[in-house]
PDB file of C-alpha atoms in Angstrom:
ATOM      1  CA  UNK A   1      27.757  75.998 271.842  1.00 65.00           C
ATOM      2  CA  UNK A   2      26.126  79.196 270.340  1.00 79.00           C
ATOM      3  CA  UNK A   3      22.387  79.112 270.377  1.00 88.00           C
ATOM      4  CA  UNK A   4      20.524  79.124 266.846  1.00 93.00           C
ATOM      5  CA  UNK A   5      16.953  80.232 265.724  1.00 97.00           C
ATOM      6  CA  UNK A   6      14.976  77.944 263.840  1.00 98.00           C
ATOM      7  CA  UNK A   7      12.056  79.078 262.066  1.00 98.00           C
ATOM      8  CA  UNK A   8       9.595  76.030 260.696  1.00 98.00           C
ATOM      9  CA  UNK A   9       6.773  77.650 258.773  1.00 98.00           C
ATOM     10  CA  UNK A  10       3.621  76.478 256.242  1.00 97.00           C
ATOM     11  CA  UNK A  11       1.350  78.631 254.565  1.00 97.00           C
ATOM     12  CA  UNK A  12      -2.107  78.192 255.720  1.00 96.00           C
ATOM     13  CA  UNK A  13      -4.714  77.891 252.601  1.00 94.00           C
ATOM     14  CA  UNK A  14      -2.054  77.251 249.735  1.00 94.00           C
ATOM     15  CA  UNK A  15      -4.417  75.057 247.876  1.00 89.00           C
ATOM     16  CA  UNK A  16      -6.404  78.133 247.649  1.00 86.00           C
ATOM     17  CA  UNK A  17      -4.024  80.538 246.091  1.00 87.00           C
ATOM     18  CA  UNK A  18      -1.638  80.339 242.989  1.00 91.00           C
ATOM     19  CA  UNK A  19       1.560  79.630 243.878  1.00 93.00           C
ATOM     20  CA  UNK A  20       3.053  81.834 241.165  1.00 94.00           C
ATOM     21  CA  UNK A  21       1.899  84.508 242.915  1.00 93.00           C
ATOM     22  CA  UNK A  22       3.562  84.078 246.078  1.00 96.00           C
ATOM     23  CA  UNK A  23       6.271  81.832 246.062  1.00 96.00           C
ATOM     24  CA  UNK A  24       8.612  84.057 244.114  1.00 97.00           C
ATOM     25  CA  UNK A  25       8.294  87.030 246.910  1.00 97.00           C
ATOM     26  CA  UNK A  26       8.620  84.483 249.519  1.00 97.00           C
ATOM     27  CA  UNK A  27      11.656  82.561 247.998  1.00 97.00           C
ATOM     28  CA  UNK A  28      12.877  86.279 247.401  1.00 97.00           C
ATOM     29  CA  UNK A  29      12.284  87.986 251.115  1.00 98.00           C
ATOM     30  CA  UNK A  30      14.324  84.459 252.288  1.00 98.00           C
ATOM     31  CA  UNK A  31      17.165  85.224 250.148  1.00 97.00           C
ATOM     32  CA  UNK A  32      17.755  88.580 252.010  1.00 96.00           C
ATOM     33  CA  UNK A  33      18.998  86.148 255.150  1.00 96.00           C
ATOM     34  CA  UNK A  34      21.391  83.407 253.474  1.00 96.00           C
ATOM     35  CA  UNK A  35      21.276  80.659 250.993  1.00 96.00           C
ATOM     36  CA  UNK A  36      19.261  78.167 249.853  1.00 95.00           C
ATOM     37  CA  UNK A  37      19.635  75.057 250.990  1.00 95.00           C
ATOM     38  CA  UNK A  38      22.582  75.812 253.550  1.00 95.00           C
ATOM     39  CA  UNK A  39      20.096  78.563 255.490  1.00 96.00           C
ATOM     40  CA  UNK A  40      16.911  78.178 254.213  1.00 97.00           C
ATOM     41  CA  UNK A  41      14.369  75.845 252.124  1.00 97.00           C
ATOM     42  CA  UNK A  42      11.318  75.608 250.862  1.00 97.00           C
ATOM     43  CA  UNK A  43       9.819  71.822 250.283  1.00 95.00           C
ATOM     44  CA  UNK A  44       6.694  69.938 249.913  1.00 90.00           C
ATOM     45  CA  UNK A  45       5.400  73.470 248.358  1.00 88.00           C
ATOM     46  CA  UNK A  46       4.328  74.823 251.115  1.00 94.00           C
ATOM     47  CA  UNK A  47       6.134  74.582 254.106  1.00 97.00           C
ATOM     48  CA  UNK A  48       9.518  76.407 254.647  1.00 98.00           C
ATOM     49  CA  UNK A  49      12.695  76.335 257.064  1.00 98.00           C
ATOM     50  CA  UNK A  50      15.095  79.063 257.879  1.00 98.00           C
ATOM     51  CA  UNK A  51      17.659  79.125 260.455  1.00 97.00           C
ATOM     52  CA  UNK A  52      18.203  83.029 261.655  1.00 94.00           C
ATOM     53  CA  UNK A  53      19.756  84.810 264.301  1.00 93.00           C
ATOM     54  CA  UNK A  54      17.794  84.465 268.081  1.00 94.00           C
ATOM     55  CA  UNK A  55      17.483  88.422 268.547  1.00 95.00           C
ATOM     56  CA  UNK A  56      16.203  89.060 265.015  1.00 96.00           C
ATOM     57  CA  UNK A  57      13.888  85.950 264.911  1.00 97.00           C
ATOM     58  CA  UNK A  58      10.646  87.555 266.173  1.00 97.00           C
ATOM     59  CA  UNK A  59      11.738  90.827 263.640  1.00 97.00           C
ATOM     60  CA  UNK A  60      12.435  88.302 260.869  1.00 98.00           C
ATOM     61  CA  UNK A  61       9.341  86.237 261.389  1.00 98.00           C
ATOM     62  CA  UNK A  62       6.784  89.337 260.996  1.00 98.00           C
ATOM     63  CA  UNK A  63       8.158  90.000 258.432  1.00 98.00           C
ATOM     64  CA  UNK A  64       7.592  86.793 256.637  1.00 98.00           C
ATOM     65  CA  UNK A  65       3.654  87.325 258.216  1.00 98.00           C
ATOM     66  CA  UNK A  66       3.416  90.412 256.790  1.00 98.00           C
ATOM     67  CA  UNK A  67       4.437  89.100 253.416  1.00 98.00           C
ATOM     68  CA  UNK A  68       1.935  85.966 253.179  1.00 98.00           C
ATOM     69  CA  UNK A  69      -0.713  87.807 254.252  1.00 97.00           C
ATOM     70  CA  UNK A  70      -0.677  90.520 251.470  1.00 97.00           C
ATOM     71  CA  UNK A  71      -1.783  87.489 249.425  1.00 96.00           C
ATOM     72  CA  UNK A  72      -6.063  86.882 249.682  1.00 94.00           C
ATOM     73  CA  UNK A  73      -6.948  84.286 252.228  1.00 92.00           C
ATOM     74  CA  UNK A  74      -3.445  83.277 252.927  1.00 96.00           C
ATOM     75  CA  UNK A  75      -2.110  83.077 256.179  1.00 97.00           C
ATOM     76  CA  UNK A  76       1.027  81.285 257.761  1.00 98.00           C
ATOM     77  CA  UNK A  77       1.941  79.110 260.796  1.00 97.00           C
ATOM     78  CA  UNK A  78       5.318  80.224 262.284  1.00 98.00           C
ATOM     79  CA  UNK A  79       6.981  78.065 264.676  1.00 98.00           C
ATOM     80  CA  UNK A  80       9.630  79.385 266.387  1.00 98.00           C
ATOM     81  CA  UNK A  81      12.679  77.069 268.363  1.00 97.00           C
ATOM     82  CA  UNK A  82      15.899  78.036 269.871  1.00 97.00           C
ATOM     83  CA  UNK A  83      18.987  76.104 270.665  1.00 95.00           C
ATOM     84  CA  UNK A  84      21.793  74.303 270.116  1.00 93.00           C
ATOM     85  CA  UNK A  85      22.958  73.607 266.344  1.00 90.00           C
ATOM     86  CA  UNK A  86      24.457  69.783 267.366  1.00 90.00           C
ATOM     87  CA  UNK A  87      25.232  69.533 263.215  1.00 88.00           C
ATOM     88  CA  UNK A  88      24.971  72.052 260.308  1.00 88.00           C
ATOM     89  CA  UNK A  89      24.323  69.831 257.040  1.00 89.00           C
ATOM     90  CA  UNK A  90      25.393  71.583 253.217  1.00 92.00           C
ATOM     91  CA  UNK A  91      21.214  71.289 253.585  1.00 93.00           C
ATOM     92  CA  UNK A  92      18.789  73.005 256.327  1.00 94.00           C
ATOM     93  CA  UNK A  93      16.543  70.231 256.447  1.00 91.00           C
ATOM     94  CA  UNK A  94      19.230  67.650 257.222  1.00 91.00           C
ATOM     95  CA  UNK A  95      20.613  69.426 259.819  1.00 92.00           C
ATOM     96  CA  UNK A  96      19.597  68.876 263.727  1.00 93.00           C
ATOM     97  CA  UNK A  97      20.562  70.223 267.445  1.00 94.00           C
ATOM     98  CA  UNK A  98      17.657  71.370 269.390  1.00 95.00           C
ATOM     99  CA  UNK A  99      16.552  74.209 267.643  1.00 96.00           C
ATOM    100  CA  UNK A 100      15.209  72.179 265.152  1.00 96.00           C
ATOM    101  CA  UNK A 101      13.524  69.388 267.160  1.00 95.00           C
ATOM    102  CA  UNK A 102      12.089  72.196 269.516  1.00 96.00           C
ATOM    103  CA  UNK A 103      10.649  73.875 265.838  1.00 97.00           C
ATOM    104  CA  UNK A 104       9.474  71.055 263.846  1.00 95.00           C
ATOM    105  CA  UNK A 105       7.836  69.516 267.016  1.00 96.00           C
ATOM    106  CA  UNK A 106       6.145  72.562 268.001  1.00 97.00           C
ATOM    107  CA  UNK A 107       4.442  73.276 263.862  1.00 97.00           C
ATOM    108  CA  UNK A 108       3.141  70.055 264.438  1.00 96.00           C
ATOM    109  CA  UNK A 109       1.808  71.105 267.761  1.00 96.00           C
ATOM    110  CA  UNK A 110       0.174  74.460 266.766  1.00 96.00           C
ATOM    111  CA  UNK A 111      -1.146  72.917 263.619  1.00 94.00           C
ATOM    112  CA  UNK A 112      -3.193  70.292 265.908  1.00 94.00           C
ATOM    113  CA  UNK A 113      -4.222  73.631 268.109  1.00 93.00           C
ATOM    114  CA  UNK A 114      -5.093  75.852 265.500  1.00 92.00           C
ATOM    115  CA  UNK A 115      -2.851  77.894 266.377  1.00 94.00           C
ATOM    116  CA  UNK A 116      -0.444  80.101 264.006  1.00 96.00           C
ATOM    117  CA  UNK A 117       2.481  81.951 266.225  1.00 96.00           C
ATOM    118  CA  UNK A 118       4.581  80.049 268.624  1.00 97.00           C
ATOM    119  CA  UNK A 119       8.316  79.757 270.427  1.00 97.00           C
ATOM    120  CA  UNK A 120      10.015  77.167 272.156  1.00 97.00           C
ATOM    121  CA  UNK A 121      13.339  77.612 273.798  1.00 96.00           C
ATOM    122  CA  UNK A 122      15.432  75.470 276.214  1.00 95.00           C
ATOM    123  CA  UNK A 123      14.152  77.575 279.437  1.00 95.00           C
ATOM    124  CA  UNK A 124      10.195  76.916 280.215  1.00 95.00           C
ATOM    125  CA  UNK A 125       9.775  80.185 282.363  1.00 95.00           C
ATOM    126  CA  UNK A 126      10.998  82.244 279.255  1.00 95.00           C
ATOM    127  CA  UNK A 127       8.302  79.356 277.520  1.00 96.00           C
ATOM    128  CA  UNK A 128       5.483  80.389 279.902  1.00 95.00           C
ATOM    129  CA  UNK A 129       6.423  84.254 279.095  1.00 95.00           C
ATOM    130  CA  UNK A 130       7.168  84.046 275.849  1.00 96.00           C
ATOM    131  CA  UNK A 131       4.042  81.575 274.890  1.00 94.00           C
ATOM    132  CA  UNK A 132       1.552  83.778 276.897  1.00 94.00           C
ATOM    133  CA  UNK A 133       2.748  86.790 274.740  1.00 94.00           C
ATOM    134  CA  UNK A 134       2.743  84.854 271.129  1.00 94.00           C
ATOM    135  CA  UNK A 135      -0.849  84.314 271.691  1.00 92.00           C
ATOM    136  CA  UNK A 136      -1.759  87.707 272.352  1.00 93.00           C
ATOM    137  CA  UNK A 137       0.393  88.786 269.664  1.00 92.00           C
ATOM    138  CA  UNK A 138      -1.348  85.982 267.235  1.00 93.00           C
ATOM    139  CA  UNK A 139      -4.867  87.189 267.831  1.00 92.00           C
ATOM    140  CA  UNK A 140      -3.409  90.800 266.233  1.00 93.00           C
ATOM    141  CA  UNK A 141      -1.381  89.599 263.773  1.00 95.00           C
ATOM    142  CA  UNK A 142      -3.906  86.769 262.408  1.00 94.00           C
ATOM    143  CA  UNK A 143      -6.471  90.282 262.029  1.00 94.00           C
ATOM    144  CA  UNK A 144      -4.430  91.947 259.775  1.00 96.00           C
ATOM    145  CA  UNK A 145      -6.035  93.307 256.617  1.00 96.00           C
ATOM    146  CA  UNK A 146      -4.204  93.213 253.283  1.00 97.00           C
ATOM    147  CA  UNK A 147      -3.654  96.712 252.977  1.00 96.00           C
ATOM    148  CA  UNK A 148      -2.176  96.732 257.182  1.00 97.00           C
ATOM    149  CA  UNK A 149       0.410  94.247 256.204  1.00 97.00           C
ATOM    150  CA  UNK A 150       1.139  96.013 253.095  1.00 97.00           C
ATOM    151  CA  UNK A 151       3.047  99.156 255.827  1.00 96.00           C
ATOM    152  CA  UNK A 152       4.136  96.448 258.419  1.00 97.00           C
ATOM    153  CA  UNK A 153       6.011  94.371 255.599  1.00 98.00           C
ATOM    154  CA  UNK A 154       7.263  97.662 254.425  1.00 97.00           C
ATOM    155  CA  UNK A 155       8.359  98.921 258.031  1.00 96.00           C
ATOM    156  CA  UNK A 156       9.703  95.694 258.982  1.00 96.00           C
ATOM    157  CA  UNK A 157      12.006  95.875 256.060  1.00 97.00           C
ATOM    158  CA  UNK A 158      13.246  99.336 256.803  1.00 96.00           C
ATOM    159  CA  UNK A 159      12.243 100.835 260.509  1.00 90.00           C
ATOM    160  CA  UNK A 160      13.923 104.133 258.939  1.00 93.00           C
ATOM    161  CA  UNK A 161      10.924 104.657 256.392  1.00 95.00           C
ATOM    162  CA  UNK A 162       8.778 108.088 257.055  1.00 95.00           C
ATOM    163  CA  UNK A 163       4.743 108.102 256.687  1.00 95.00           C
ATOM    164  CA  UNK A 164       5.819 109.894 253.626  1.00 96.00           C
ATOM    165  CA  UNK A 165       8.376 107.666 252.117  1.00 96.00           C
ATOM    166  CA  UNK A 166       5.220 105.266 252.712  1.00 96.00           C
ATOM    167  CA  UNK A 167       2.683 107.130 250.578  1.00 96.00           C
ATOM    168  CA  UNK A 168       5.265 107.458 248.281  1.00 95.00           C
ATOM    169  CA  UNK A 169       5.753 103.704 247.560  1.00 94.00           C
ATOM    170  CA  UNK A 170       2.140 102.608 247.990  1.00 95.00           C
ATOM    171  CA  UNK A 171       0.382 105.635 246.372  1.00 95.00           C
ATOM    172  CA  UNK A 172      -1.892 106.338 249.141  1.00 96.00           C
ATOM    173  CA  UNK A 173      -2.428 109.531 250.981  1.00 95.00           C
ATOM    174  CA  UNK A 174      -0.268 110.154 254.185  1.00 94.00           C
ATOM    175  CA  UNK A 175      -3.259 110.249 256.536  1.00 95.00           C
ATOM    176  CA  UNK A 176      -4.260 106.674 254.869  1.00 96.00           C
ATOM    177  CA  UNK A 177      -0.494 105.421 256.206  1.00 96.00           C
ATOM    178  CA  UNK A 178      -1.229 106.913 259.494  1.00 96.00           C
ATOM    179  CA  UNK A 179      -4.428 105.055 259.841  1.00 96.00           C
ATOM    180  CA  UNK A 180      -2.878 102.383 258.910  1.00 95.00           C
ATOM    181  CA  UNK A 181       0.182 102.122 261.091  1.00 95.00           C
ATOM    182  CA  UNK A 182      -2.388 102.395 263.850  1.00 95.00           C
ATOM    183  CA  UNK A 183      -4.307  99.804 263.058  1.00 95.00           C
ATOM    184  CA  UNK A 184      -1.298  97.661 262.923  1.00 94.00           C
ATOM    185  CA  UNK A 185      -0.710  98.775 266.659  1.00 93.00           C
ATOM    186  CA  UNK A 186       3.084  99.184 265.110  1.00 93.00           C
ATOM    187  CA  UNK A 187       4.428 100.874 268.696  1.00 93.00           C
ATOM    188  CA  UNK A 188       3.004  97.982 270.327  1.00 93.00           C
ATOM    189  CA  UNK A 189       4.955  95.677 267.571  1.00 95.00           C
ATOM    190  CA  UNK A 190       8.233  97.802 269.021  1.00 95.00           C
ATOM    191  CA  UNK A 191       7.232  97.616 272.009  1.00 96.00           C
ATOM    192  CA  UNK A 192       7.037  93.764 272.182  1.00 96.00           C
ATOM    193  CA  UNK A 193      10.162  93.495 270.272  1.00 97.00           C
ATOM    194  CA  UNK A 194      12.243  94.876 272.598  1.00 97.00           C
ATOM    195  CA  UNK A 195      10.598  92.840 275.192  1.00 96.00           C
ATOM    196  CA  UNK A 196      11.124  89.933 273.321  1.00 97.00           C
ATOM    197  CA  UNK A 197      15.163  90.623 272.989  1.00 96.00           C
ATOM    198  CA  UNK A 198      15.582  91.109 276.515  1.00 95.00           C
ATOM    199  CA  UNK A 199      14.109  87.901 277.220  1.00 95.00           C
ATOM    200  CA  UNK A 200      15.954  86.058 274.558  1.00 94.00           C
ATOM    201  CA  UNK A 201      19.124  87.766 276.142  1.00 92.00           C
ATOM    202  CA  UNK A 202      18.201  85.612 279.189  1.00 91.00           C
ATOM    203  CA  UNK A 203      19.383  82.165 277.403  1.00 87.00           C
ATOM    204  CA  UNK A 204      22.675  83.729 277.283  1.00 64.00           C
TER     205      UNK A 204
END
């Protein structure tokens, strides 16, 4: 059976912000990977599912970070869970395998923990890996400024972009990008990236 990606997600703080504002670009950014409700849904207003490739998920998931957080005081709780698809439904939220128990469980589990970045696949040494990097990875990603996520959601939707292409679209000056892109440590983004493909390749 081919192994799925799961993504379970809720934005942190919703109460907080005007939905109008965000939920369009969200409901939008989803619509660039399938169709609502076969791939992806939003329910209860503020919590989301999306079911994605495994090698793209951790690609696909910073961008959907890098989105929220553009938004004042909003943040979002990604939980990540790979495996099996046991039954695709005509709706996301009806269907189940692994993947989705190992996603839904673990929201719940990082909500509890305060936590706002986590995986889950069938192999706990890729788990112990995996998890010890996510945390790391959170502490950055949780620190980014509205105007850092502004170039990472940019960059994550096209890795071809140039720091001028950047200043372009966001009206800035190019040394402003460049400061930026550093502060979003965007090599070490690559970086673990890659890493996190070649582990993923492991379930294989």
């Amino acid at each position: 059976m081919i192994m799925k990606a799961v993504i379970t997600g809720d934005i942190v703080n919703s109460q907080e912000a005007d939905s109008e504002n965000w939920l369009p670009k969200l409901k939008q950014l989803l619509e660039k990977w399938g169709k609502t409700p076969t791939d992806w849904e939003i329910y209860r207003g503020d919590e989301f599912q999306l079911k994605c490739d495994i090698e793209e998920v951790f690609w696909t998931a910073l961008t959907i970070k890098s989105l929220v957080k553009q938004f004042e005081n909003l943040d979002v709780r990604i939980a990540i869970g790979i495996g099996e698809e046991q039954y695709s439904s005509e709706k996301i939220t009806e269907s189940n395998g692994t993947a989705y128990v190992h996603s839904g469980r673990l929201l719940n589990e990082i909500k509890n923990e305060g936590k706002t970045f986590a995986i889950r696949t069938p192999d706990e040494t890729i788990n112990a890996d995996l998890g010890i990097l996510f945390k790391w990875c959170s502490l950055d990603f949780d620190s980014w400024t509205i105007a850092v996520s502004e170039i990472v959601h940019l960059l994550m939707l096209d890795k071809n972009l140039t720091q001028d292409d950047l200043a372009k679209k966001l009206g800035i000056s190019q040394s402003s990008v460049s400061q930026r892109i550093k502060r979003a440590n965007l090599d070490l983004i690559l970086e673990t990236d890659q890493y996190f493909r070649k582990k993923i390749a492991e379930l294989k």
